[in-house]
Amino acid sequence: MQLAVTAADDTKAAQAQALAEQLSLPFLGVAQEKSIEDFPFVLCRGDSLQLCATGRKAPGPVKVDFVTGAAAHRRRYGGGKGQQIAKATGIRSGFYPQILDATAGLGRDAFVLASLGSEVRMLERNPVVYALLEDGVQRLRAAAQCDPELAPIAGRLILEPRVTSAAAWLRGQGGETIPVIYLDPMFPSRDKSAKVKKEMVAFHEIVGSDEDADALLTPALEACYYRAVVKRPRLAPDLDSAKPSLRFEGKSGRFDVYTKHGVPG
């Protein structure tokens, strides 16, 4: 997969070049994605960091946005503690467990959990996705300085300060040190016609599927105290062929819950 870094304008060129060096990627300078032919994808450093497909018919970019758009809408109108993700992780009035999102991706579920009141620590092993996530967290913190609603959420959303493999990180923890561990590994699509939002094609191409996802469950169960929660497509097999204690199913996905100790009532 060929990927390069561009700058949206001259004012962002130094930042973009530094990012290219950090990720060991080519730097193309200030360039328009639609005019690039040698690389199928670029990371564009503008006011936000965006993963863009190139070419004339390229779909829109992918970025991490915790402040506006879908994240803001779900924060305001998403159903609060009645959401399945809240039930699966054990969040309820008076109980807001610390949660480790060991496969953070674009951070959407982590932001929801932080919005519901839990402190959420995020791990991400893909350096490109980590860069997008880090940029989103920085912009969230900047916006939170003048938004009293965002400020406490930003304070609860913590990104591990380096690119980190979840399996290795979990194995380095002592037994039952993390209240709740949340896993959402990338699942390979068995149907090539499966609907994927056009703008997410670049993300899926860069990240691929987590072929080693089964190896996450055992260290997660060893490191958690209350439970490990696994997000899966509705018809996907159980992670590591391990039957969960309970499930919360939706139209297209489900949450498998592996309990160790009961959460406070």
Coordinates of C-alpha atoms in Angstrom, one line a residue, residues 99-105 120-125 164-167 169-170 180-185 216 220:
I99 CA -12.1 1.5 30.4
L100 CA -9.2 0.5 28.2
D101 CA -10.1 0.7 24.5
A102 CA -7.3 -1.6 23.3
T103 CA -8.1 -1.3 19.6
A104 CA -9.1 2.4 19.4
G105 CA -9.1 2.9 15.6
V120 CA -11.2 5.9 28.6
R121 CA -7.6 5.1 27.8
M122 CA -6.9 4.3 24.1
L123 CA -4.3 2.1 22.5
E124 CA -3.6 2.0 18.7
R125 CA -0.9 0.0 16.9
T164 CA 1.2 0.4 21.0
S165 CA 0.3 -3.2 20.2
A166 CA -2.7 -4.2 22.4
A167 CA -1.6 -7.8 22.9
W169 CA 0.6 -4.0 26.2
L170 CA -1.9 -6.2 28.0
V180 CA -13.1 -2.9 31.8
I181 CA -11.3 -3.7 28.6
Y182 CA -13.0 -3.0 25.3
L183 CA -12.0 -4.7 22.0
D184 CA -13.2 -3.8 18.5
P185 CA -10.8 -5.6 16.1
L216 CA -6.3 -10.5 22.3
A220 CA -7.7 -9.0 28.0

